[in-house]
Amino acid sequence: RKEVEQDPGPFNVPEGATVAFNCTYSNSASQSFFWYRQDCRKEPKLLMSVYSSGNEDGRFTAQLNRASQYISLLIRDSKLSDSATYLCVVNYRAQKLVFGQGTRLTINP
Amino acid sequence: ETGVTQSPTHLIKTRGQQVTLRCSSQSGHNTVSWYQQALGQGPQFIFQYYREEENGRGNFPPRFSGLQFPNYSSELNVNALELDDSALYLCASSPDMVVMTEAFFGQGTRLTVV
């Protein structure tokens, strides 16, 4: 079983739609949780950290359920510029980040 | 930009050759990690260096080795290249070896092995 699992997609949604991504992780000792965004042929960039209390940044909302070992990302009112691959990332030892496979999102005009 | 720079940006090598990739970390960051990202996959952790010492290694064979220098820049060396080593190699720096808040990635080196 992979340490971090995501639906690879691709997701194709119209502009303005709401889209949700889910992710599960296997190591209950995980300490930090993130969503990274990666544009085609570019490096990953931090989109947001994820906390148990849930956190929101504009149109983006992230949730963490430690009991279920489940992380989610919700994008509201999607824009063309949101088209990218979204990577679920977990850290349980300071040494490394564990990435999911990534979910590819395309926003259509 | 992240302040993390990698060189070269692209590289083509022949199977069996050796390659060295370089990374300059962000100013003030003493921890550098290397990742391999195959096409269609998420990045996979290779190893991490903290203050010039290897501090954690992923599931990669010994022909993947590295160095960190006193200025915290780093090298990734791969010997006896195989076709499956073709990937994007990412370097990430972070301010200290603590529970991670964020890793700052360089733009990557795209290695093609033919």
mmCIF file of C-alpha atoms in Angstrom, chain A residues 31-32 91-97, chain B residues 28-33 35 45 47-57 68 72 92-104:
data_model
loop_
_atom_site.group_PDB
_atom_site.id
_atom_site.type_symbol
_atom_site.label_atom_id
_atom_site.label_comp_id
_atom_site.label_asym_id
_atom_site.label_seq_id
_atom_site.Cartn_x
_atom_site.Cartn_y
_atom_site.Cartn_z
ATOM 1 C CA GLN A 31 2.997 15.216 11.823
ATOM 2 C CA SER A 32 2.585 17.754 9.048
ATOM 3 C CA ASN A 91 5.675 14.580 6.738
ATOM 4 C CA TYR A 92 6.174 12.270 9.732
ATOM 5 C CA ARG A 93 9.873 12.606 10.194
ATOM 6 C CA ALA A 94 11.761 15.786 9.626
ATOM 7 C CA GLN A 95 13.853 14.003 7.058
ATOM 8 C CA LYS A 96 11.391 13.691 4.255
ATOM 9 C CA LEU A 97 8.169 14.691 2.618
ATOM 10 C CA GLY B 28 20.097 30.582 5.649
ATOM 11 C CA HIS B 29 18.882 27.057 4.899
ATOM 12 C CA ASN B 30 21.130 24.288 6.216
ATOM 13 C CA THR B 31 19.012 21.314 5.124
ATOM 14 C CA VAL B 32 18.847 20.030 1.559
ATOM 15 C CA SER B 33 16.731 17.138 0.290
ATOM 16 C CA TYR B 35 13.739 13.963 -4.841
ATOM 17 C CA PHE B 45 12.574 11.103 -1.507
ATOM 18 C CA PHE B 47 18.058 11.524 0.738
ATOM 19 C CA GLN B 48 18.576 14.549 2.909
ATOM 20 C CA TYR B 49 21.681 16.393 4.056
ATOM 21 C CA TYR B 50 21.859 18.410 7.231
ATOM 22 C CA ARG B 51 25.021 20.348 8.024
ATOM 23 C CA GLU B 52 27.081 18.245 5.600
ATOM 24 C CA GLU B 53 25.915 14.876 6.972
ATOM 25 C CA GLU B 54 23.448 12.490 5.329
ATOM 26 C CA ASN B 55 20.337 12.492 7.486
ATOM 27 C CA GLY B 56 17.860 10.005 6.131
ATOM 28 C CA ARG B 57 17.661 8.062 2.903
ATOM 29 C CA GLN B 68 26.694 18.833 1.059
ATOM 30 C CA TYR B 72 25.125 24.192 2.281
ATOM 31 C CA ALA B 92 14.531 21.268 -1.804
ATOM 32 C CA SER B 93 15.969 23.369 0.980
ATOM 33 C CA SER B 94 14.497 24.100 4.383
ATOM 34 C CA PRO B 95 15.675 26.245 7.275
ATOM 35 C CA ASP B 96 16.385 23.511 9.766
ATOM 36 C CA MET B 97 15.924 19.863 10.488
ATOM 37 C CA VAL B 98 12.737 20.270 12.424
ATOM 38 C CA VAL B 99 9.174 19.282 11.713
ATOM 39 C CA MET B 100 8.739 20.709 8.288
ATOM 40 C CA THR B 101 6.776 23.800 7.711
ATOM 41 C CA GLU B 102 7.667 24.200 4.078
ATOM 42 C CA ALA B 103 10.280 22.967 1.637
ATOM 43 C CA PHE B 104 11.447 25.296 -1.101
#
